[in-house]
Amino acid sequence: MTEFKRSDITLSNWRTAPFSKWAFENVSEIVPSAVIAAKVKAAEPPLDLSGLGDLNVTGIDGTSQPLTAFLAESETDELVVMRQGRIIAEWSAGHSDPALPHIIFSVSKSLTALLAGILVGKGLLSFGKRVVDYVPEAAGSAYADATVQQLFDMEISVDFVEDYLDTSGGFDRYRRATGWNPDRPDIPAPDLKSFICSIGKGGWNHGEKHAYRSPNTDLAGIVVERAASGRLAKLLSDHLWQPMGAGSNAMITVDRIGTARAAGGMSATARDLALVGELVRKQGAGLIPQSFIDDLWTGGSREAWKNGDQATLFPDGSYRNYWYETGAGELAAIGIHGQWIWVDPASQTVIVKLSSQTLPVDAERDQAIVGMLRQVSRAV
């Protein structure tokens, strides 16, 4: 921390530059967090970019540049490239420690969905049921007449705006309910579940369009907990993290009464996230039902996607169970501030990119990152 001291980092600024460079690998010091336990193995020495060290990729400005320059320009903290289940290249920024769990924001949604798929395979959860079958408290909210599948596909009609830079409106109140922002004594926020169950319905019908709203996944986390009679961190550990052989503990933030932030609160190492991507590439590898993984590759409703608010990201794609189906043969899990899991079966490649990008969302940069991921996949 050459630019600042630990005491400079607060609940008000931890997601902003330059403090995010440290905070994104130390979230549990700032927001209460629960452990997603692994059967911790001895740390493996980091690799380097190996044969990718000389690779040129297309930069954000459209010109060719070395991969290392692109990684620095796109504020990357960690990059891991896995081929046929083996890590073949790795890169870390000077300020980053690959052994520390890095916050993955909305990639958390994708991991929550994989857990849900496992529970479906065990007969504990049904996507065909209504949300209120698991969370009766949601009656009277936007979710009262929604199915669990609509919840996992972001096809819920809600009166809520996903505005990451909001400082005084509904998204700020949501962030305060999660424990991510300091509360306001004049208008205190409720706990997370109470906040979600207060959201009203939007001006369209469920299923008509893809409407990316993070409270949906926080509610999905509660659905999963109710279905399997356990807390989310323990369920993730027992059903996903330990069985897949994760090498390090992960973390997930919790609100004031212990409700997990399934929508964006997980932290994990890039190497363990590569194992997650490899599970998807290998059609569940016997841990996740193959039918669930096949459904991810088939994708969700393309009509809902084209009517939605993220269609420009992958114009020929779709969204299914919190994973992006690109329309060009890949799957992606994506989080704000530059978090990615990229699965390319054609080249048998999984790539993880963890970042501390200054802006939560940068559409132009996202397109450049997609291009880089495809170039790296082809190169390896």
GROMACS .gro file of C-alpha atoms in nm:
model
  380
    1MET     CA    1   0.000   0.000   0.000
    2THR     CA    2   0.235   0.268  -0.125
    3GLU     CA    3  -0.043   0.503  -0.239
    4PHE     CA    4  -0.246   0.492   0.083
    5LYS     CA    5  -0.269   0.345   0.433
    6ARG     CA    6  -0.508   0.076   0.552
    7SER     CA    7  -0.672   0.333   0.776
    8ASP     CA    8  -0.769   0.533   0.466
    9ILE     CA    9  -0.998   0.252   0.346
   10THR     CA   10  -1.358   0.273   0.466
   11LEU     CA   11  -1.698   0.126   0.392
   12SER     CA   12  -1.760   0.440   0.185
   13ASN     CA   13  -1.463   0.410  -0.051
   14TRP     CA   14  -1.351   0.045  -0.068
   15ARG     CA   15  -1.485  -0.010  -0.420
   16THR     CA   16  -1.315   0.300  -0.565
   17ALA     CA   17  -0.963   0.346  -0.704
   18PRO     CA   18  -0.695   0.331  -0.578
   19PHE     CA   19  -0.826   0.163  -0.260
   20SER     CA   20  -0.991  -0.119  -0.457
   21LYS     CA   21  -0.648  -0.256  -0.551
   22TRP     CA   22  -0.610  -0.370  -0.190
   23ALA     CA   23  -0.972  -0.402  -0.087
   24PHE     CA   24  -1.074  -0.642  -0.365
   25GLU     CA   25  -0.840  -0.903  -0.212
   26ASN     CA   26  -0.931  -0.826   0.150
   27VAL     CA   27  -1.309  -0.785   0.149
   28SER     CA   28  -1.353  -0.977   0.474
   29GLU     CA   29  -1.172  -0.697   0.660
   30ILE     CA   30  -1.437  -0.452   0.543
   31VAL     CA   31  -1.766  -0.640   0.513
   32PRO     CA   32  -1.861  -0.929   0.746
   33SER     CA   33  -1.797  -1.253   0.558
   34ALA     CA   34  -1.855  -1.625   0.595
   35VAL     CA   35  -1.599  -1.887   0.493
   36ILE     CA   36  -1.663  -2.129   0.204
   37ALA     CA   37  -1.424  -2.393   0.331
   38ALA     CA   38  -1.197  -2.595   0.105
   39LYS     CA   39  -0.983  -2.895   0.188
   40VAL     CA   40  -0.686  -2.663   0.172
   41LYS     CA   41  -0.389  -2.799  -0.019
   42ALA     CA   42  -0.029  -2.687  -0.019
   43ALA     CA   43   0.019  -2.376  -0.231
   44GLU     CA   44   0.163  -2.435  -0.578
   45PRO     CA   45   0.427  -2.199  -0.712
   46PRO     CA   46   0.286  -1.948  -0.961
   47LEU     CA   47   0.360  -1.988  -1.329
   48ASP     CA   48   0.427  -1.712  -1.579
   49LEU     CA   49   0.274  -1.630  -1.918
   50SER     CA   50   0.505  -1.888  -2.077
   51GLY     CA   51   0.431  -1.910  -2.450
   52LEU     CA   52   0.179  -1.627  -2.427
   53GLY     CA   53   0.446  -1.378  -2.329
   54ASP     CA   54   0.503  -1.276  -2.691
   55LEU     CA   55   0.134  -1.271  -2.789
   56ASN     CA   56  -0.006  -0.948  -2.932
   57VAL     CA   57  -0.377  -0.877  -2.889
   58THR     CA   58  -0.610  -0.600  -3.001
   59GLY     CA   59  -0.620  -0.319  -2.748
   60ILE     CA   60  -0.911  -0.105  -2.641
   61ASP     CA   61  -0.816   0.154  -2.905
   62GLY     CA   62  -0.816  -0.111  -3.180
   63THR     CA   63  -0.439  -0.127  -3.223
   64SER     CA   64  -0.219  -0.431  -3.166
   65GLN     CA   65  -0.031  -0.446  -2.837
   66PRO     CA   66   0.148  -0.704  -2.620
   67LEU     CA   67  -0.080  -0.910  -2.397
   68THR     CA   68   0.100  -0.781  -2.089
   69ALA     CA   69   0.028  -0.422  -2.192
   70PHE     CA   70  -0.340  -0.506  -2.243
   71LEU     CA   71  -0.360  -0.666  -1.899
   72ALA     CA   72  -0.208  -0.361  -1.735
   73GLU     CA   73  -0.424  -0.119  -1.934
   74SER     CA   74  -0.741  -0.311  -1.846
   75GLU     CA   75  -0.647  -0.296  -1.473
   76THR     CA   76  -0.608  -0.673  -1.443
   77ASP     CA   77  -0.502  -0.819  -1.109
   78GLU     CA   78  -0.484  -1.189  -1.201
   79LEU     CA   79  -0.497  -1.393  -1.521
   80VAL     CA   80  -0.504  -1.773  -1.530
   81VAL     CA   81  -0.518  -1.976  -1.853
   82MET     CA   82  -0.611  -2.344  -1.828
   83ARG     CA   83  -0.592  -2.589  -2.119
   84GLN     CA   84  -0.738  -2.940  -2.095
   85GLY     CA   85  -0.758  -2.903  -1.719
   86ARG     CA   86  -0.397  -2.789  -1.671
   87ILE     CA   87  -0.286  -2.435  -1.595
   88ILE     CA   88  -0.046  -2.333  -1.870
   89ALA     CA   89  -0.007  -1.960  -1.810
   90GLU     CA   90  -0.052  -1.717  -1.524
   91TRP     CA   91   0.002  -1.346  -1.468
   92SER     CA   92  -0.024  -1.124  -1.159
   93ALA     CA   93  -0.008  -0.747  -1.126
   94GLY     CA   94   0.265  -0.613  -0.904
   95HIS     CA   95   0.020  -0.520  -0.628
   96SER     CA   96  -0.170  -0.850  -0.641
   97ASP     CA   97  -0.123  -1.174  -0.446
   98PRO     CA   98  -0.258  -1.480  -0.633
   99ALA     CA   99  -0.293  -1.670  -0.304
  100LEU     CA  100  -0.554  -1.427  -0.169
  101PRO     CA  101  -0.926  -1.464  -0.248
  102HIS     CA  102  -1.026  -1.179  -0.481
  103ILE     CA  103  -1.382  -1.048  -0.490
  104ILE     CA  104  -1.562  -1.173  -0.801
  105PHE     CA  105  -1.880  -0.962  -0.781
  106SER     CA  106  -2.146  -1.107  -1.015
  107VAL     CA  107  -1.943  -1.417  -1.098
  108SER     CA  108  -2.093  -1.510  -0.759
  109LYS     CA  109  -2.425  -1.542  -0.940
  110SER     CA  110  -2.282  -1.807  -1.172
  111LEU     CA  111  -2.144  -2.010  -0.881
  112THR     CA  112  -2.479  -1.988  -0.703
  113ALA     CA  113  -2.641  -2.130  -1.015
  114LEU     CA  114  -2.399  -2.424  -1.030
  115LEU     CA  115  -2.485  -2.504  -0.668
  116ALA     CA  116  -2.852  -2.486  -0.759
  117GLY     CA  117  -2.792  -2.728  -1.046
  118ILE     CA  118  -2.631  -2.974  -0.807
  119LEU     CA  119  -2.928  -2.945  -0.570
  120VAL     CA  120  -3.170  -3.002  -0.858
  121GLY     CA  121  -2.981  -3.321  -0.936
  122LYS     CA  122  -3.019  -3.430  -0.574
  123GLY     CA  123  -3.393  -3.369  -0.584
  124LEU     CA  124  -3.377  -3.083  -0.333
  125LEU     CA  125  -3.472  -2.793  -0.564
  126SER     CA  126  -3.707  -2.745  -0.858
  127PHE     CA  127  -3.679  -2.460  -1.108
  128GLY     CA  128  -4.042  -2.521  -1.200
  129LYS     CA  129  -4.175  -2.416  -0.861
  130ARG     CA  130  -4.273  -2.064  -0.764
  131VAL     CA  131  -4.037  -1.848  -0.562
  132VAL     CA  132  -4.296  -1.822  -0.285
  133ASP     CA  133  -4.299  -2.200  -0.249
  134TYR     CA  134  -3.955  -2.157  -0.091
  135VAL     CA  135  -3.976  -1.800   0.042
  136PRO     CA  136  -4.337  -1.727   0.146
  137GLU     CA  137  -4.225  -1.384   0.270
  138ALA     CA  138  -4.197  -1.278  -0.097
  139ALA     CA  139  -4.578  -1.281  -0.132
  140GLY     CA  140  -4.693  -0.929  -0.213
  141SER     CA  141  -4.362  -0.839  -0.379
  142ALA     CA  142  -4.257  -0.845  -0.744
  143TYR     CA  143  -4.164  -1.210  -0.697
  144ALA     CA  144  -4.506  -1.332  -0.581
  145ASP     CA  145  -4.603  -1.484  -0.916
  146ALA     CA  146  -4.255  -1.563  -1.051
  147THR     CA  147  -4.098  -1.904  -1.102
  148VAL     CA  148  -3.755  -2.006  -0.978
  149GLN     CA  149  -3.644  -2.047  -1.341
  150GLN     CA  150  -3.742  -1.686  -1.419
  151LEU     CA  151  -3.546  -1.581  -1.110
  152PHE     CA  152  -3.232  -1.759  -1.234
  153ASP     CA  153  -3.272  -1.626  -1.589
  154MET     CA  154  -3.314  -1.260  -1.485
  155GLU     CA  155  -3.657  -1.247  -1.647
  156ILE     CA  156  -3.829  -1.093  -1.345
  157SER     CA  157  -4.029  -0.770  -1.375
  158VAL     CA  158  -3.912  -0.550  -1.086
  159ASP     CA  159  -3.937  -0.183  -1.005
  160PHE     CA  160  -3.565  -0.151  -0.939
  161VAL     CA  161  -3.276   0.017  -1.123
  162GLU     CA  162  -2.930  -0.146  -1.134
  163ASP     CA  163  -2.720   0.171  -1.089
  164TYR     CA  164  -2.379   0.089  -0.944
  165LEU     CA  165  -2.286   0.454  -0.901
  166ASP     CA  166  -2.606   0.550  -0.716
  167THR     CA  167  -2.536   0.732  -0.388
  168SER     CA  168  -2.882   0.821  -0.261
  169GLY     CA  169  -3.151   0.612  -0.433
  170GLY     CA  170  -3.274   0.255  -0.449
  171PHE     CA  171  -2.942   0.092  -0.535
  172ASP     CA  172  -2.768   0.272  -0.250
  173ARG     CA  173  -3.042   0.150  -0.015
  174TYR     CA  174  -2.987  -0.201  -0.149
  175ARG     CA  175  -2.612  -0.174  -0.092
  176ARG     CA  176  -2.674  -0.053   0.262
  177ALA     CA  177  -2.904  -0.352   0.321
  178THR     CA  178  -2.621  -0.585   0.214
  179GLY     CA  179  -2.376  -0.414   0.452
  180TRP     CA  180  -2.165  -0.286   0.163
  181ASN     CA  181  -2.231   0.084   0.221
  182PRO     CA  182  -2.249   0.276   0.551
  183ASP     CA  183  -2.607   0.308   0.665
  184ARG     CA  184  -2.786   0.642   0.698
  185PRO     CA  185  -2.945   0.716   1.037
  186ASP     CA  186  -3.207   0.940   0.874
  187ILE     CA  187  -3.338   0.665   0.642
  188PRO     CA  188  -3.192   0.333   0.764
  189ALA     CA  189  -3.204   0.033   0.534
  190PRO     CA  190  -3.361  -0.298   0.641
  191ASP     CA  191  -3.185  -0.633   0.629
  192LEU     CA  192  -3.131  -0.782   0.283
  193LYS     CA  193  -3.427  -1.023   0.275
  194SER     CA  194  -3.667  -0.756   0.398
  195PHE     CA  195  -3.539  -0.517   0.132
  196ILE     CA  196  -3.588  -0.772  -0.147
  197CYS     CA  197  -3.939  -0.857  -0.030
  198SER     CA  198  -4.031  -0.488  -0.046
  199ILE     CA  199  -3.953  -0.451  -0.420
  200GLY     CA  200  -4.260  -0.397  -0.634
  201LYS     CA  201  -4.333  -0.523  -0.982
  202GLY     CA  202  -4.221  -0.335  -1.293
  203GLY     CA  203  -4.421  -0.231  -1.596
  204TRP     CA  204  -4.385  -0.554  -1.794
  205ASN     CA  205  -4.460  -0.922  -1.741
  206HIS     CA  206  -4.219  -1.182  -1.608
  207GLY     CA  207  -4.046  -1.360  -1.894
  208GLU     CA  208  -4.082  -1.081  -2.151
  209LYS     CA  209  -3.730  -0.947  -2.130
  210HIS     CA  210  -3.390  -0.999  -1.974
  211ALA     CA  211  -3.372  -0.747  -1.691
  212TYR     CA  212  -3.041  -0.772  -1.504
  213ARG     CA  213  -3.119  -0.697  -1.139
  214SER     CA  214  -2.888  -0.819  -0.863
  215PRO     CA  215  -3.153  -0.857  -0.588
  216ASN     CA  216  -3.290  -1.146  -0.795
  217THR     CA  217  -2.982  -1.352  -0.716
  218ASP     CA  218  -2.976  -1.259  -0.350
  219LEU     CA  219  -3.328  -1.399  -0.337
  220ALA     CA  220  -3.210  -1.703  -0.532
  221GLY     CA  221  -2.952  -1.760  -0.260
  222ILE     CA  222  -3.230  -1.760  -0.001
  223VAL     CA  223  -3.431  -2.002  -0.218
  224VAL     CA  224  -3.130  -2.235  -0.228
  225GLU     CA  225  -3.087  -2.215   0.149
  226ARG     CA  226  -3.453  -2.294   0.212
  227ALA     CA  227  -3.453  -2.580  -0.040
  228ALA     CA  228  -3.145  -2.748   0.109
  229SER     CA  229  -3.196  -2.645   0.474
  230GLY     CA  230  -2.853  -2.488   0.517
  231ARG     CA  231  -2.656  -2.168   0.499
  232LEU     CA  232  -2.520  -2.073   0.160
  233ALA     CA  233  -2.149  -2.077   0.254
  234LYS     CA  234  -2.176  -2.428   0.399
  235LEU     CA  235  -2.381  -2.553   0.105
  236LEU     CA  236  -2.125  -2.416  -0.141
  237SER     CA  237  -1.844  -2.578   0.058
  238ASP     CA  238  -2.014  -2.918   0.091
  239HIS     CA  239  -2.161  -2.949  -0.258
  240LEU     CA  240  -1.921  -2.755  -0.483
  241TRP     CA  241  -1.601  -2.619  -0.335
  242GLN     CA  242  -1.468  -2.928  -0.160
  243PRO     CA  243  -1.591  -3.187  -0.412
  244MET     CA  244  -1.426  -3.004  -0.704
  245GLY     CA  245  -1.094  -2.990  -0.515
  246ALA     CA  246  -1.060  -2.617  -0.452
  247GLY     CA  247  -0.717  -2.532  -0.317
  248SER     CA  248  -0.815  -2.235  -0.101
  249ASN     CA  249  -1.103  -2.118   0.114
  250ALA     CA  250  -1.340  -1.878  -0.053
  251MET     CA  251  -1.549  -1.612   0.123
  252ILE     CA  252  -1.894  -1.460   0.092
  253THR     CA  253  -2.017  -1.140   0.252
  254VAL     CA  254  -2.323  -1.147   0.477
  255ASP     CA  255  -2.565  -0.881   0.598
  256ARG     CA  256  -2.638  -0.786   0.958
  257ILE     CA  257  -2.845  -1.099   1.021
  258GLY     CA  258  -2.620  -1.337   0.827
  259THR     CA  259  -2.794  -1.345   0.488
  260ALA     CA  260  -2.532  -1.421   0.222
  261ARG     CA  261  -2.478  -1.186  -0.072
  262ALA     CA  262  -2.528  -1.448  -0.345
  263ALA     CA  263  -2.544  -1.178  -0.612
  264GLY     CA  264  -2.191  -1.047  -0.571
  265GLY     CA  265  -2.028  -1.116  -0.237
  266MET     CA  266  -1.794  -1.407  -0.309
  267SER     CA  267  -1.416  -1.390  -0.312
  268ALA     CA  268  -1.196  -1.669  -0.451
  269THR     CA  269  -0.857  -1.724  -0.611
  270ALA     CA  270  -0.821  -1.725  -0.987
  271ARG     CA  271  -0.690  -2.081  -0.980
  272ASP     CA  272  -1.000  -2.210  -0.801
  273LEU     CA  273  -1.223  -2.021  -1.043
  274ALA     CA  274  -1.042  -2.193  -1.328
  275LEU     CA  275  -1.150  -2.523  -1.170
  276VAL     CA  276  -1.509  -2.394  -1.175
  277GLY     CA  277  -1.478  -2.315  -1.544
  278GLU     CA  278  -1.330  -2.658  -1.609
  279LEU     CA  279  -1.633  -2.822  -1.442
  280VAL     CA  280  -1.852  -2.641  -1.693
  281ARG     CA  281  -1.626  -2.728  -1.986
  282LYS     CA  282  -1.634  -3.096  -1.888
  283GLN     CA  283  -2.015  -3.101  -1.875
  284GLY     CA  284  -2.026  -3.108  -1.497
  285ALA     CA  285  -1.753  -3.373  -1.455
  286GLY     CA  286  -1.996  -3.595  -1.266
  287LEU     CA  287  -2.046  -3.332  -0.997
  288ILE     CA  288  -2.304  -3.110  -1.169
  289PRO     CA  289  -2.577  -3.286  -1.368
  290GLN     CA  290  -2.485  -3.293  -1.736
  291SER     CA  291  -2.841  -3.194  -1.825
  292PHE     CA  292  -2.796  -2.871  -1.630
  293ILE     CA  293  -2.469  -2.790  -1.808
  294ASP     CA  294  -2.618  -2.882  -2.145
  295ASP     CA  295  -2.895  -2.633  -2.070
  296LEU     CA  296  -2.635  -2.359  -2.015
  297TRP     CA  297  -2.488  -2.427  -2.359
  298THR     CA  298  -2.833  -2.427  -2.519
  299GLY     CA  299  -2.892  -2.089  -2.359
  300GLY     CA  300  -3.202  -1.904  -2.251
  301SER     CA  301  -3.470  -1.718  -2.441
  302ARG     CA  302  -3.310  -1.523  -2.723
  303GLU     CA  303  -3.620  -1.311  -2.757
  304ALA     CA  304  -3.603  -1.208  -2.391
  305TRP     CA  305  -3.229  -1.138  -2.434
  306LYS     CA  306  -3.283  -0.916  -2.739
  307ASN     CA  307  -3.555  -0.727  -2.553
  308GLY     CA  308  -3.331  -0.679  -2.251
  309ASP     CA  309  -3.071  -0.440  -2.124
  310GLN     CA  310  -2.747  -0.632  -2.201
  311ALA     CA  311  -2.809  -0.743  -2.560
  312THR     CA  312  -2.523  -0.537  -2.705
  313LEU     CA  313  -2.270  -0.739  -2.503
  314PHE     CA  314  -2.335  -1.056  -2.704
  315PRO     CA  315  -2.577  -0.967  -2.988
  316ASP     CA  316  -2.633  -1.332  -3.084
  317GLY     CA  317  -2.624  -1.462  -2.729
  318SER     CA  318  -2.858  -1.537  -2.444
  319TYR     CA  319  -2.863  -1.578  -2.066
  320ARG     CA  320  -2.936  -1.894  -1.875
  321ASN     CA  321  -2.902  -1.967  -1.504
  322TYR     CA  322  -2.673  -1.668  -1.442
  323TRP     CA  323  -2.432  -1.764  -1.725
  324TYR     CA  324  -2.385  -1.575  -2.051
  325GLU     CA  325  -2.412  -1.789  -2.366
  326THR     CA  326  -2.222  -1.583  -2.621
  327GLY     CA  327  -2.384  -1.712  -2.941
  328ALA     CA  328  -2.037  -1.803  -3.071
  329GLY     CA  329  -1.971  -2.124  -2.879
  330GLU     CA  330  -1.846  -1.990  -2.544
  331LEU     CA  331  -1.989  -1.943  -2.196
  332ALA     CA  332  -1.895  -1.660  -1.965
  333ALA     CA  333  -1.944  -1.561  -1.603
  334ILE     CA  334  -1.898  -1.185  -1.565
  335GLY     CA  335  -1.872  -0.945  -1.272
  336ILE     CA  336  -1.840  -0.568  -1.249
  337HIS     CA  337  -1.496  -0.405  -1.222
  338GLY     CA  338  -1.358  -0.665  -1.466
  339GLN     CA  339  -1.416  -1.019  -1.333
  340TRP     CA  340  -1.441  -1.302  -1.590
  341ILE     CA  341  -1.457  -1.678  -1.628
  342TRP     CA  342  -1.437  -1.769  -1.997
  343VAL     CA  343  -1.508  -2.124  -2.117
  344ASP     CA  344  -1.417  -2.215  -2.476
  345PRO     CA  345  -1.475  -2.585  -2.553
  346ALA     CA  346  -1.344  -2.557  -2.909
  347SER     CA  347  -0.991  -2.494  -2.780
  348GLN     CA  348  -1.051  -2.678  -2.449
  349THR     CA  349  -0.959  -2.356  -2.271
  350VAL     CA  350  -1.072  -2.184  -1.953
  351ILE     CA  351  -0.953  -1.831  -1.877
  352VAL     CA  352  -1.001  -1.635  -1.555
  353LYS     CA  353  -0.943  -1.260  -1.542
  354LEU     CA  354  -0.974  -1.079  -1.209
  355SER     CA  355  -0.943  -0.703  -1.201
  356SER     CA  356  -0.984  -0.381  -1.008
  357GLN     CA  357  -1.117  -0.169  -1.295
  358THR     CA  358  -1.196   0.185  -1.193
  359LEU     CA  359  -1.543   0.184  -1.352
  360PRO     CA  360  -1.797  -0.083  -1.255
  361VAL     CA  361  -1.916  -0.115  -1.615
  362ASP     CA  362  -1.729  -0.016  -1.931
  363ALA     CA  363  -1.898  -0.145  -2.248
  364GLU     CA  364  -1.612  -0.055  -2.483
  365ARG     CA  365  -1.358  -0.224  -2.258
  366ASP     CA  366  -1.579  -0.532  -2.225
  367GLN     CA  367  -1.576  -0.578  -2.601
  368ALA     CA  368  -1.198  -0.548  -2.607
  369ILE     CA  369  -1.171  -0.804  -2.326
  370VAL     CA  370  -1.394  -1.047  -2.517
  371GLY     CA  371  -1.162  -1.006  -2.815
  372MET     CA  372  -0.855  -1.068  -2.599
  373LEU     CA  373  -1.008  -1.381  -2.444
  374ARG     CA  374  -1.080  -1.520  -2.789
  375GLN     CA  375  -0.730  -1.440  -2.910
  376VAL     CA  376  -0.572  -1.609  -2.606
  377SER     CA  377  -0.798  -1.913  -2.651
  378ARG     CA  378  -0.689  -1.949  -3.013
  379ALA     CA  379  -0.322  -1.896  -2.924
  380VAL     CA  380  -0.300  -2.166  -2.662
   0.00000   0.00000   0.00000
